[in-house]
């Protein structure tokens, strides 16, 4: 079907979707393409219009994390650059030309809270006093009715047949601990934070078990070509004690191709390994394979350090009987 307009809000599908879906090529066929972004990304570089949007610290908002609990989000700083709130941009489009104001979404938020939250509560205070109190406290509770919860029917599992374990290599794509899905890859401080297990910084890698490494003939820092039916990616190896055999774990969020200089070309983009036809079935990919390729890549880790010369601390790990591998 023909698509008249594509508007991206807090979305970067050119990066996050596997190339096999053909999203980037399809985007060029749309009559109008727009990206509302805080900074340039892989999708915005292929859009006709790029609209700079507020950071969360510059924006208004509200949240409903669970029944009876509401919270408000208010700006902590004035906009640093010539940006606009994403919701206000969309509102201005619905209202017509030259209707944008800096308070457009703030006014809508106040009006909604007065009608839908303040009204049913029927407090003795005025709405202005209620609004300021809600901003001050950050969280308020309402008198919403808690929806009824269904009962788990164990008999529904009676006809379920367990799936046989997959043969061969399995690839597990995981969310990076600090840069998330890549949205925070431009933050050098987050790139500097060591991985909780490997202590590696500034990179993703193929985490494999000691036995799998021996079977593939690779050591830490060797290069491994990981292949799935959808694509192949070359990654440095990190031998990880405790990793399941024949399972390769790799963090997503790296290998950015557009955006801040800090994030581009750091690590490898492993989205090409994902099956375009099975995106809803998780990030565990069966039927994968791996082989050693030529070359090495030095991974940076904070775990190793030079020997300390102080007579008390230089052998402290021995005195404390810390397990070493």
Short mmCIF file of C-alpha atoms in Angstrom, two decimals:
data_model
loop_
_atom_site.label_atom_id
_atom_site.label_comp_id
_atom_site.label_asym_id
_atom_site.label_seq_id
_atom_site.Cartn_x
_atom_site.Cartn_y
_atom_site.Cartn_z
CA UNK A 1 0.00 0.00 0.00
CA UNK A 2 1.12 3.55 -0.68
CA UNK A 3 2.15 5.55 2.41
CA UNK A 4 1.58 9.28 2.30
CA UNK A 5 3.58 10.32 5.38
CA UNK A 6 5.87 8.73 7.96
CA UNK A 7 6.50 10.61 11.22
CA UNK A 8 9.11 9.23 13.61
CA UNK A 9 8.74 10.20 17.27
CA UNK A 10 11.24 8.64 19.68
CA UNK A 11 11.90 5.95 17.08
CA UNK A 12 14.94 4.91 15.06
CA UNK A 13 13.75 1.96 12.94
CA UNK A 14 16.52 2.24 10.33
CA UNK A 15 18.97 1.23 13.08
CA UNK A 16 16.80 -0.97 15.30
CA UNK A 17 15.21 -3.12 12.58
CA UNK A 18 17.18 -5.73 10.64
CA UNK A 19 18.13 -4.66 7.14
CA UNK A 20 16.20 -7.61 5.75
CA UNK A 21 12.94 -5.78 6.42
CA UNK A 22 13.91 -3.14 3.88
CA UNK A 23 12.68 -0.24 6.00
CA UNK A 24 15.32 2.20 4.78
CA UNK A 25 14.47 1.56 1.14
CA UNK A 26 10.74 1.74 1.84
CA UNK A 27 11.21 5.07 3.61
CA UNK A 28 12.45 6.67 0.40
CA UNK A 29 9.17 5.73 -1.29
CA UNK A 30 6.98 7.69 1.16
CA UNK A 31 5.76 11.08 0.00
CA UNK A 32 6.62 12.82 3.29
CA UNK A 33 9.15 11.70 5.90
CA UNK A 34 9.71 13.49 9.22
CA UNK A 35 11.85 12.75 12.29
CA UNK A 36 11.39 14.41 15.68
CA UNK A 37 14.72 13.82 17.39
CA UNK A 38 16.98 15.13 20.13
CA UNK A 39 20.00 14.43 17.94
CA UNK A 40 20.69 13.06 14.50
CA UNK A 41 20.29 9.30 14.11
CA UNK A 42 20.26 6.66 11.38
CA UNK A 43 16.58 7.30 10.58
CA UNK A 44 16.69 11.10 10.57
CA UNK A 45 19.50 11.10 8.00
CA UNK A 46 17.02 9.51 5.54
CA UNK A 47 14.11 11.87 6.30
CA UNK A 48 13.13 14.93 4.35
CA UNK A 49 12.47 16.99 7.50
CA UNK A 50 14.31 16.76 10.82
CA UNK A 51 12.73 18.65 13.74
CA UNK A 52 14.89 19.16 16.85
CA UNK A 53 12.97 18.18 20.00
CA UNK A 54 13.37 18.89 23.71
CA UNK A 55 15.37 16.65 26.00
CA UNK A 56 13.29 15.09 28.79
CA UNK A 57 14.84 17.56 31.26
CA UNK A 58 13.37 20.40 29.19
CA UNK A 59 9.90 18.94 28.73
CA UNK A 60 6.53 18.62 30.44
CA UNK A 61 4.75 15.32 30.85
CA UNK A 62 2.71 13.07 33.11
CA UNK A 63 2.81 9.38 33.92
CA UNK A 64 0.42 6.74 35.20
CA UNK A 65 2.74 3.96 36.44
CA UNK A 66 -0.05 1.95 38.09
CA UNK A 67 -3.66 2.21 39.22
CA UNK A 68 -4.39 5.18 41.55
CA UNK A 69 -0.87 6.63 41.14
CA UNK A 70 -0.16 9.64 38.91
CA UNK A 71 2.99 11.70 38.60
CA UNK A 72 4.05 14.88 36.85
CA UNK A 73 7.17 15.62 34.87
CA UNK A 74 8.25 19.25 34.76
CA UNK A 75 11.27 20.88 33.10
CA UNK A 76 14.33 21.32 35.28
CA UNK A 77 16.06 23.63 32.80
CA UNK A 78 15.01 26.00 30.02
CA UNK A 79 15.73 24.69 26.51
CA UNK A 80 19.43 24.96 25.73
CA UNK A 81 18.93 25.04 21.97
CA UNK A 82 16.25 26.03 19.46
CA UNK A 83 14.10 22.96 20.09
CA UNK A 84 10.41 22.28 20.74
CA UNK A 85 8.46 19.77 22.80
CA UNK A 86 7.47 16.80 20.63
CA UNK A 87 3.86 16.77 21.81
CA UNK A 88 3.56 20.52 21.18
CA UNK A 89 4.77 20.06 17.61
CA UNK A 90 2.06 17.47 16.95
CA UNK A 91 -0.56 19.64 18.64
CA UNK A 92 0.36 22.64 16.50
CA UNK A 93 -0.08 20.53 13.38
CA UNK A 94 -3.61 19.63 14.43
CA UNK A 95 -4.50 23.25 15.24
CA UNK A 96 -3.18 24.83 12.06
CA UNK A 97 -0.46 27.13 10.84
CA UNK A 98 1.30 29.49 13.28
CA UNK A 99 -0.47 28.05 16.35
CA UNK A 100 2.67 26.86 18.15
CA UNK A 101 3.53 28.43 21.49
CA UNK A 102 6.02 27.34 24.12
CA UNK A 103 3.14 26.72 26.57
CA UNK A 104 0.97 24.72 24.18
CA UNK A 105 1.51 21.30 25.75
CA UNK A 106 1.75 22.69 29.29
CA UNK A 107 -1.69 24.26 28.87
CA UNK A 108 -3.14 21.00 27.51
CA UNK A 109 -1.64 19.09 30.45
CA UNK A 110 -3.14 21.50 33.00
CA UNK A 111 -6.55 21.35 31.32
CA UNK A 112 -6.50 17.55 31.29
CA UNK A 113 -5.54 17.31 34.95
CA UNK A 114 -8.23 19.80 35.94
CA UNK A 115 -10.92 17.81 34.13
CA UNK A 116 -9.87 14.18 34.58
CA UNK A 117 -7.97 14.12 37.88
CA UNK A 118 -8.85 17.19 39.93
CA UNK A 119 -12.57 17.05 39.03
CA UNK A 120 -13.33 13.50 40.24
CA UNK A 121 -11.33 14.07 43.45
CA UNK A 122 -13.42 17.16 44.23
CA UNK A 123 -10.90 18.59 46.69
CA UNK A 124 -11.59 21.68 48.80
CA UNK A 125 -8.53 23.50 47.43
CA UNK A 126 -8.62 25.40 44.16
CA UNK A 127 -7.19 23.76 41.06
CA UNK A 128 -4.21 26.14 41.07
CA UNK A 129 -3.34 25.12 44.62
CA UNK A 130 -3.88 21.45 43.74
CA UNK A 131 -1.67 21.76 40.65
CA UNK A 132 1.17 23.42 42.55
CA UNK A 133 0.94 20.81 45.31
CA UNK A 134 1.09 18.01 42.73
CA UNK A 135 4.15 19.58 41.14
CA UNK A 136 5.77 19.95 44.56
CA UNK A 137 5.05 16.37 45.68
CA UNK A 138 5.65 14.78 42.30
CA UNK A 139 3.16 11.98 42.95
CA UNK A 140 -0.54 11.95 43.84
CA UNK A 141 -3.01 9.16 44.48
CA UNK A 142 -6.55 9.07 43.13
CA UNK A 143 -9.67 7.04 43.86
CA UNK A 144 -9.68 4.93 40.70
CA UNK A 145 -11.29 1.54 40.91
CA UNK A 146 -8.79 -1.30 40.65
CA UNK A 147 -9.63 -3.47 37.63
CA UNK A 148 -10.53 -7.07 38.35
CA UNK A 149 -7.73 -9.53 37.81
CA UNK A 150 -8.22 -12.73 35.89
CA UNK A 151 -7.53 -16.15 37.35
CA UNK A 152 -4.69 -18.23 35.99
CA UNK A 153 -6.10 -21.35 34.35
CA UNK A 154 -3.52 -24.10 34.71
CA UNK A 155 -5.63 -26.42 32.55
CA UNK A 156 -4.79 -24.22 29.56
CA UNK A 157 -1.29 -25.71 29.64
CA UNK A 158 -2.49 -29.30 29.42
CA UNK A 159 -2.10 -29.49 25.66
CA UNK A 160 1.22 -27.66 25.45
CA UNK A 161 4.09 -29.83 24.23
CA UNK A 162 7.59 -28.71 25.28
CA UNK A 163 9.77 -27.68 22.39
CA UNK A 164 12.85 -29.80 21.86
CA UNK A 165 16.12 -27.97 22.62
CA UNK A 166 17.58 -26.34 19.55
CA UNK A 167 20.59 -28.07 18.05
CA UNK A 168 23.68 -26.09 17.17
CA UNK A 169 24.69 -22.62 18.23
CA UNK A 170 22.27 -20.15 19.80
CA UNK A 171 22.75 -16.37 19.65
CA UNK A 172 21.34 -14.33 22.54
CA UNK A 173 21.03 -10.61 21.85
CA UNK A 174 20.89 -8.65 25.10
CA UNK A 175 20.22 -5.05 26.04
CA UNK A 176 23.37 -3.17 27.02
CA UNK A 177 23.52 -2.38 30.73
CA UNK A 178 24.23 1.33 30.37
CA UNK A 179 23.61 2.56 26.82
CA UNK A 180 20.31 0.68 26.51
CA UNK A 181 19.19 0.10 22.93
CA UNK A 182 21.83 2.56 21.72
CA UNK A 183 19.86 5.70 22.58
CA UNK A 184 22.52 6.65 25.15
CA UNK A 185 25.56 5.54 23.18
CA UNK A 186 26.53 9.19 22.68
CA UNK A 187 27.21 9.54 26.43
CA UNK A 188 30.91 8.94 26.97
CA UNK A 189 30.44 8.55 30.72
CA UNK A 190 28.10 5.61 30.13
CA UNK A 191 30.52 4.10 27.62
CA UNK A 192 33.19 4.28 30.33
CA UNK A 193 31.17 2.26 32.85
CA UNK A 194 32.53 -1.31 33.02
CA UNK A 195 30.26 -4.21 32.14
CA UNK A 196 29.13 -5.77 35.45
CA UNK A 197 30.55 -9.20 34.55
CA UNK A 198 33.40 -8.72 32.09
CA UNK A 199 34.45 -5.18 33.15
CA UNK A 200 34.83 -4.32 29.45
CA UNK A 201 34.23 -0.73 28.33
CA UNK A 202 33.56 0.97 24.99
CA UNK A 203 32.63 -2.22 23.13
CA UNK A 204 30.33 -5.16 22.66
CA UNK A 205 31.71 -8.61 21.98
CA UNK A 206 30.85 -12.27 21.53
CA UNK A 207 30.70 -13.77 25.03
CA UNK A 208 31.28 -17.53 24.81
CA UNK A 209 32.14 -20.27 27.26
CA UNK A 210 35.62 -21.67 27.75
CA UNK A 211 34.58 -24.98 26.15
CA UNK A 212 33.00 -23.28 23.14
CA UNK A 213 36.11 -21.16 22.71
CA UNK A 214 38.26 -24.30 22.69
CA UNK A 215 35.97 -25.97 20.15
CA UNK A 216 36.16 -22.94 17.86
CA UNK A 217 39.89 -22.50 18.42
CA UNK A 218 39.61 -18.93 19.70
CA UNK A 219 40.93 -16.98 22.66
CA UNK A 220 39.88 -13.65 24.10
CA UNK A 221 40.45 -10.83 21.55
CA UNK A 222 40.35 -13.21 18.56
CA UNK A 223 37.75 -12.37 15.91
CA UNK A 224 34.68 -14.53 15.41
CA UNK A 225 32.26 -14.38 12.50
CA UNK A 226 28.79 -15.04 13.89
CA UNK A 227 26.21 -16.05 11.29
CA UNK A 228 22.46 -16.58 11.42
CA UNK A 229 20.04 -17.27 8.55
CA UNK A 230 19.54 -13.48 8.34
CA UNK A 231 23.11 -12.18 8.29
CA UNK A 232 26.64 -12.26 9.64
CA UNK A 233 28.65 -10.00 11.96
CA UNK A 234 32.32 -10.16 12.98
CA UNK A 235 32.96 -9.63 16.70
CA UNK A 236 35.88 -9.89 19.12
CA UNK A 237 35.74 -12.85 21.49
CA UNK A 238 35.59 -12.68 25.26
CA UNK A 239 35.86 -16.06 27.01
CA UNK A 240 33.31 -15.89 29.82
CA UNK A 241 33.36 -18.41 32.69
CA UNK A 242 29.82 -19.50 33.50
CA UNK A 243 28.47 -18.89 30.01
CA UNK A 244 26.39 -21.77 28.65
CA UNK A 245 28.14 -23.88 26.01
CA UNK A 246 27.15 -23.23 22.39
CA UNK A 247 25.53 -19.90 23.34
CA UNK A 248 26.90 -16.59 22.06
CA UNK A 249 25.72 -13.51 23.97
CA UNK A 250 26.12 -10.07 22.39
CA UNK A 251 24.92 -6.67 23.57
CA UNK A 252 22.74 -4.56 21.29
CA UNK A 253 23.06 -0.77 21.08
CA UNK A 254 26.54 -0.55 19.54
CA UNK A 255 27.76 0.05 16.00
CA UNK A 256 25.86 3.31 15.57
CA UNK A 257 26.27 4.82 12.11
CA UNK A 258 24.92 8.32 12.72
CA UNK A 259 24.57 10.73 15.60
CA UNK A 260 27.20 11.96 18.03
CA UNK A 261 30.89 11.30 17.22
CA UNK A 262 31.22 9.52 20.57
CA UNK A 263 28.76 6.80 19.53
CA UNK A 264 29.54 6.25 15.85
CA UNK A 265 31.71 3.26 14.92
CA UNK A 266 31.94 2.05 18.54
CA UNK A 267 31.40 -1.70 18.68
CA UNK A 268 29.39 -3.68 16.15
CA UNK A 269 25.76 -3.46 15.10
CA UNK A 270 24.25 -6.93 15.56
CA UNK A 271 20.71 -6.14 14.43
CA UNK A 272 21.47 -7.85 11.06
CA UNK A 273 21.49 -11.16 12.95
CA UNK A 274 17.79 -10.82 13.79
CA UNK A 275 15.17 -12.68 11.77
CA UNK A 276 12.90 -10.08 10.10
CA UNK A 277 9.99 -12.56 10.11
CA UNK A 278 10.25 -13.39 13.83
CA UNK A 279 10.87 -10.07 15.57
CA UNK A 280 8.09 -10.73 18.07
CA UNK A 281 9.62 -13.96 19.34
CA UNK A 282 12.45 -12.46 21.35
CA UNK A 283 16.11 -12.02 20.73
CA UNK A 284 17.16 -15.66 21.02
CA UNK A 285 18.17 -16.89 17.58
CA UNK A 286 18.61 -20.59 16.87
CA UNK A 287 20.33 -22.16 13.90
CA UNK A 288 23.38 -19.92 14.18
CA UNK A 289 27.00 -20.75 13.48
CA UNK A 290 30.38 -19.24 14.26
CA UNK A 291 33.90 -19.52 12.88
CA UNK A 292 37.24 -17.95 13.61
CA UNK A 293 38.47 -15.31 11.16
CA UNK A 294 41.87 -13.69 10.85
CA UNK A 295 42.85 -10.72 12.97
CA UNK A 296 42.59 -9.65 16.59
CA UNK A 297 40.87 -6.81 18.40
CA UNK A 298 42.05 -5.67 21.82
CA UNK A 299 39.13 -5.30 24.22
CA UNK A 300 39.60 -2.75 27.00
CA UNK A 301 38.84 -3.99 30.49
CA UNK A 302 39.17 -2.36 33.89
CA UNK A 303 39.65 -5.74 35.57
CA UNK A 304 43.41 -5.98 35.05
CA UNK A 305 45.89 -3.52 36.52
CA UNK A 306 49.59 -3.24 37.26
CA UNK A 307 51.10 -4.77 40.39
CA UNK A 308 51.06 -2.40 43.33
CA UNK A 309 54.44 -1.92 45.01
CA UNK A 310 53.16 -1.27 48.50
CA UNK A 311 54.28 -4.20 50.67
CA UNK A 312 50.90 -4.44 52.39
CA UNK A 313 48.55 -4.34 49.40
CA UNK A 314 50.57 -5.92 46.59
CA UNK A 315 49.68 -9.46 47.73
CA UNK A 316 46.38 -8.58 49.37
CA UNK A 317 44.43 -10.77 46.96
CA UNK A 318 46.49 -13.73 48.13
CA UNK A 319 46.09 -12.89 51.81
CA UNK A 320 42.33 -12.53 51.40
CA UNK A 321 42.21 -15.81 49.44
CA UNK A 322 40.20 -14.25 46.60
CA UNK A 323 39.45 -16.80 43.91
CA UNK A 324 41.61 -16.18 40.86
CA UNK A 325 41.19 -17.59 37.39
#
